[in-house]
mmCIF file of C-alpha atoms in Angstrom:
data_model
loop_
_atom_site.group_PDB
_atom_site.id
_atom_site.type_symbol
_atom_site.label_atom_id
_atom_site.label_comp_id
_atom_site.label_asym_id
_atom_site.label_seq_id
_atom_site.Cartn_x
_atom_site.Cartn_y
_atom_site.Cartn_z
ATOM 1 C CA MET A 28 59.981 -7.885 5.622
ATOM 2 C CA LEU A 29 58.701 -4.354 6.005
ATOM 3 C CA ARG A 30 55.718 -3.390 3.975
ATOM 4 C CA ARG A 31 54.866 -0.041 2.478
ATOM 5 C CA ILE A 32 53.034 2.247 4.907
ATOM 6 C CA ASP A 33 51.226 5.282 3.565
ATOM 7 C CA PHE A 34 51.736 8.073 6.096
ATOM 8 C CA TRP A 35 51.011 10.855 3.634
ATOM 9 C CA GLY A 36 47.237 10.649 3.726
ATOM 10 C CA PRO A 37 45.467 11.013 7.066
ATOM 11 C CA SER A 38 48.601 11.593 9.159
ATOM 12 C CA LEU A 39 49.729 14.505 7.040
ATOM 13 C CA MET A 40 46.269 16.078 7.093
ATOM 14 C CA GLU A 41 46.070 15.591 10.873
ATOM 15 C CA SER A 42 49.450 17.287 11.356
ATOM 16 C CA VAL A 43 48.481 20.267 9.242
ATOM 17 C CA ALA A 44 45.110 20.518 11.016
ATOM 18 C CA LEU A 45 46.831 20.541 14.412
ATOM 19 C CA ILE A 46 49.256 23.242 13.310
ATOM 20 C CA LEU A 47 46.424 25.395 11.936
ATOM 21 C CA ALA A 48 44.207 24.837 15.000
ATOM 22 C CA GLY A 49 47.065 25.782 17.319
ATOM 23 C CA ALA A 50 47.807 28.888 15.263
ATOM 24 C CA LEU A 51 44.132 29.899 15.349
ATOM 25 C CA ILE A 52 44.072 29.479 19.128
ATOM 26 C CA LEU A 53 47.231 31.583 19.420
ATOM 27 C CA ILE A 54 45.849 34.330 17.193
ATOM 28 C CA GLU A 55 42.313 34.418 18.657
ATOM 29 C CA PRO A 56 42.330 32.861 22.166
ATOM 30 C CA ALA A 57 39.108 34.554 23.272
ATOM 31 C CA MET A 58 37.129 33.537 20.173
ATOM 32 C CA THR A 59 38.322 29.941 20.244
ATOM 33 C CA SER A 60 37.581 29.730 23.984
ATOM 34 C CA LEU A 61 33.999 30.838 23.382
ATOM 35 C CA LEU A 62 33.697 28.415 20.480
ATOM 36 C CA MET A 63 35.000 25.531 22.600
ATOM 37 C CA ALA A 64 32.707 26.473 25.512
ATOM 38 C CA ASN A 65 29.698 26.439 23.199
ATOM 39 C CA LEU A 66 30.761 23.142 21.645
ATOM 40 C CA LEU A 67 31.255 21.547 25.067
ATOM 41 C CA ALA A 68 27.892 22.927 26.187
ATOM 42 C CA LEU A 69 26.161 21.348 23.198
ATOM 43 C CA LEU A 70 27.921 18.032 23.796
ATOM 44 C CA GLY A 71 27.070 18.193 27.502
ATOM 45 C CA PHE A 72 23.435 18.903 26.711
ATOM 46 C CA ALA A 73 23.285 15.984 24.289
ATOM 47 C CA TYR A 74 24.858 13.677 26.853
ATOM 48 C CA GLY A 75 22.453 14.919 29.528
ATOM 49 C CA ILE A 76 19.480 14.138 27.293
ATOM 50 C CA TYR A 77 21.006 10.720 26.585
ATOM 51 C CA MET A 78 21.306 10.058 30.346
ATOM 52 C CA ILE A 79 17.651 11.017 30.864
ATOM 53 C CA ALA A 80 16.537 8.818 27.961
ATOM 54 C CA ARG A 81 18.654 5.973 29.291
ATOM 55 C CA TRP A 82 16.968 6.318 32.687
ATOM 56 C CA PHE A 83 13.553 5.902 31.035
ATOM 57 C CA THR A 84 14.624 2.884 28.962
ATOM 58 C CA ASP A 85 16.477 1.250 31.869
ATOM 59 C CA ARG A 86 13.449 1.770 34.099
ATOM 60 C CA LYS A 87 11.326 -0.216 31.662
ATOM 61 C CA LYS A 88 13.897 -3.034 31.891
ATOM 62 C CA GLY A 89 13.636 -3.103 35.666
ATOM 63 C CA TYR A 90 16.699 -1.016 36.543
ATOM 64 C CA ASP A 91 15.817 1.929 38.717
ATOM 65 C CA SER A 92 18.820 4.212 39.113
ATOM 66 C CA ILE A 93 17.753 7.747 39.945
ATOM 67 C CA ALA A 94 21.399 8.821 39.576
ATOM 68 C CA ASP A 95 21.164 8.701 35.769
ATOM 69 C CA LEU A 96 18.104 10.946 35.814
ATOM 70 C CA LEU A 97 19.651 13.441 38.249
ATOM 71 C CA LEU A 98 22.979 13.482 36.425
ATOM 72 C CA GLY A 99 21.310 13.916 33.057
ATOM 73 C CA ALA A 100 19.009 16.688 34.274
ATOM 74 C CA SER A 101 21.780 18.595 36.062
ATOM 75 C CA LEU A 102 24.172 18.217 33.128
ATOM 76 C CA SER A 103 21.491 19.486 30.738
ATOM 77 C CA VAL A 104 20.715 22.517 32.919
ATOM 78 C CA VAL A 105 24.386 23.402 33.399
ATOM 79 C CA SER A 106 25.031 22.961 29.675
ATOM 80 C CA VAL A 107 22.192 25.321 28.779
ATOM 81 C CA ALA A 108 23.560 27.882 31.253
ATOM 82 C CA VAL A 109 27.043 27.583 29.731
ATOM 83 C CA TYR A 110 25.636 27.876 26.207
ATOM 84 C CA LEU A 111 23.594 30.972 27.074
ATOM 85 C CA ASN A 112 26.470 32.727 28.832
ATOM 86 C CA PRO A 113 29.836 31.155 27.978
ATOM 87 C CA ALA A 114 31.834 34.322 28.697
ATOM 88 C CA TRP A 115 30.705 34.350 32.328
ATOM 89 C CA VAL A 116 31.633 30.711 32.769
ATOM 90 C CA LEU A 117 35.014 31.169 31.098
ATOM 91 C CA ALA A 118 35.738 34.252 33.228
ATOM 92 C CA SER A 119 34.900 32.396 36.436
ATOM 93 C CA LEU A 120 36.977 29.271 35.685
ATOM 94 C CA PRO A 121 40.364 30.815 36.611
ATOM 95 C CA MET A 122 38.948 32.158 39.879
ATOM 96 C CA VAL A 123 37.463 28.786 40.819
ATOM 97 C CA ALA A 124 40.745 27.074 39.918
ATOM 98 C CA GLY A 125 42.661 29.689 41.913
ATOM 99 C CA ILE A 126 40.545 29.131 45.017
ATOM 100 C CA GLY A 127 41.025 25.383 44.608
ATOM 101 C CA MET A 128 44.802 25.760 44.349
ATOM 102 C CA ILE A 129 44.948 28.022 47.421
ATOM 103 C CA VAL A 130 42.883 25.538 49.434
ATOM 104 C CA ASN A 131 45.109 22.725 48.138
ATOM 105 C CA GLY A 132 48.242 24.559 49.269
ATOM 106 C CA PHE A 133 46.906 25.327 52.725
ATOM 107 C CA SER A 134 45.660 21.758 53.144
ATOM 108 C CA LYS A 135 49.269 20.555 52.913
ATOM 109 C CA ILE A 136 50.412 22.547 55.952
ATOM 110 C CA SER A 137 49.765 19.735 58.425
ATOM 111 C CA SER A 138 51.639 17.230 56.258
ATOM 112 C CA ALA A 139 54.594 19.603 55.936
ATOM 113 C CA ILE A 140 54.655 20.079 59.721
ATOM 114 C CA GLN A 141 54.622 16.306 60.226
ATOM 115 C CA VAL A 142 57.516 15.900 57.792
ATOM 116 C CA LYS A 143 59.471 18.612 59.588
ATOM 117 C CA LYS A 144 58.781 17.065 63.044
ATOM 118 C CA ALA A 145 59.914 13.667 61.747
ATOM 119 C CA GLY A 146 63.300 15.166 60.898
ATOM 120 C CA GLY A 147 62.688 15.858 57.238
ATOM 121 C CA SER A 148 64.565 18.650 55.610
ATOM 122 C CA GLY A 149 64.710 20.338 52.274
ATOM 123 C CA TRP A 150 62.489 22.640 50.312
ATOM 124 C CA GLY A 151 59.935 20.042 49.211
ATOM 125 C CA PRO A 152 57.329 20.492 51.979
ATOM 126 C CA LEU A 153 57.599 24.281 51.824
ATOM 127 C CA LEU A 154 57.285 24.325 48.026
ATOM 128 C CA ALA A 155 54.264 22.008 48.260
ATOM 129 C CA ILE A 156 52.543 24.784 50.210
ATOM 130 C CA VAL A 157 53.923 27.956 48.652
ATOM 131 C CA LEU A 158 53.681 27.147 44.922
ATOM 132 C CA PRO A 159 49.961 26.241 44.826
ATOM 133 C CA VAL A 160 49.137 29.273 46.995
ATOM 134 C CA LEU A 161 51.145 31.622 44.747
ATOM 135 C CA MET A 162 49.748 30.207 41.509
ATOM 136 C CA GLY A 163 46.226 30.165 42.938
ATOM 137 C CA SER A 164 46.580 33.784 44.058
ATOM 138 C CA PHE A 165 47.709 34.771 40.572
ATOM 139 C CA LEU A 166 44.692 33.014 39.056
ATOM 140 C CA LEU A 167 42.382 34.632 41.600
ATOM 141 C CA PHE A 168 43.647 38.195 41.187
ATOM 142 C CA PHE A 169 44.395 38.109 37.437
ATOM 143 C CA PRO A 170 41.774 35.733 36.025
ATOM 144 C CA ILE A 171 41.489 37.077 32.491
ATOM 145 C CA ALA A 172 45.223 37.366 31.854
ATOM 146 C CA SER A 173 45.893 33.921 33.286
ATOM 147 C CA PHE A 174 43.067 32.331 31.295
ATOM 148 C CA GLU A 175 44.157 33.929 28.046
ATOM 149 C CA GLY A 176 47.734 32.882 28.733
ATOM 150 C CA PHE A 177 46.624 29.326 29.435
ATOM 151 C CA VAL A 178 44.624 29.188 26.202
ATOM 152 C CA MET A 179 47.580 30.553 24.240
ATOM 153 C CA LEU A 180 49.857 27.985 25.880
ATOM 154 C CA ALA A 181 47.425 25.248 24.857
ATOM 155 C CA GLY A 182 47.489 26.611 21.290
ATOM 156 C CA THR A 183 51.278 26.527 21.332
ATOM 157 C CA PHE A 184 51.297 22.903 22.482
ATOM 158 C CA ILE A 185 48.738 21.905 19.855
ATOM 159 C CA SER A 186 50.844 23.497 17.112
ATOM 160 C CA MET A 187 53.990 21.834 18.489
ATOM 161 C CA ILE A 188 52.276 18.434 18.432
ATOM 162 C CA GLY A 189 51.385 19.019 14.779
ATOM 163 C CA ILE A 190 54.945 20.086 13.925
ATOM 164 C CA PHE A 191 56.476 17.079 15.729
ATOM 165 C CA ASP A 192 53.975 14.778 14.049
ATOM 166 C CA LEU A 193 54.830 16.220 10.649
ATOM 167 C CA PHE A 194 58.543 15.848 11.402
ATOM 168 C CA SER A 195 58.073 12.220 12.476
ATOM 169 C CA ILE A 196 56.147 11.452 9.280
ATOM 170 C CA PHE A 197 59.062 12.737 7.192
ATOM 171 C CA LEU A 198 61.625 10.817 9.276
ATOM 172 C CA ILE A 199 59.690 7.540 9.134
ATOM 173 C CA ASN A 200 59.107 7.809 5.402
ATOM 174 C CA ARG A 201 62.754 8.720 4.818
ATOM 175 C CA SER A 202 63.870 5.696 6.850
ATOM 176 C CA LEU A 203 61.490 3.435 4.956
ATOM 177 C CA HIS A 204 62.713 4.877 1.686
ATOM 178 C CA ASP A 205 66.334 4.218 2.743
ATOM 179 C CA LEU A 206 65.338 0.635 3.484
ATOM 180 C CA GLN A 207 63.799 0.544 -0.031
ATOM 181 C CA VAL A 208 60.362 -0.219 1.261
ATOM 182 C CA LEU A 209 58.863 2.842 -0.394
#
């Protein structure tokens, strides 16, 4: 026997919050990016302090892992730098990602040559090289436009998740109502 499930409370509020958050990101991608960078910096700083504190408490228990101290200190320093200048960090992210994608594409050349020598055919090996290099070049030469586009795409997906969630809530409740559970 099915029992009554109340989807209208938290699930409905979550769906609406996702739709509104996605819309806000779409309307103001730069502002929400700065807000998220600052929030992540604060969380990173708190976690870095936690790692340092854990190193001190673990040391008293006999565990001596310098990695926790180094990770906590470096995470705290990087988090402070991000918090003090989030725009610089956000502007450099697409360029760093672009360089990484270009390196990734060029690193696949030897594998593509081996596939070709082994008698392989098709566009797969060539696309494995060309696509990352093209996308990485776009990120490298147009960092602001690509970052803003990425943030807006993320906002679109967040809103779509909220809309699909809202739609599923209505469908589930309608099905339960048809089964006379509600």
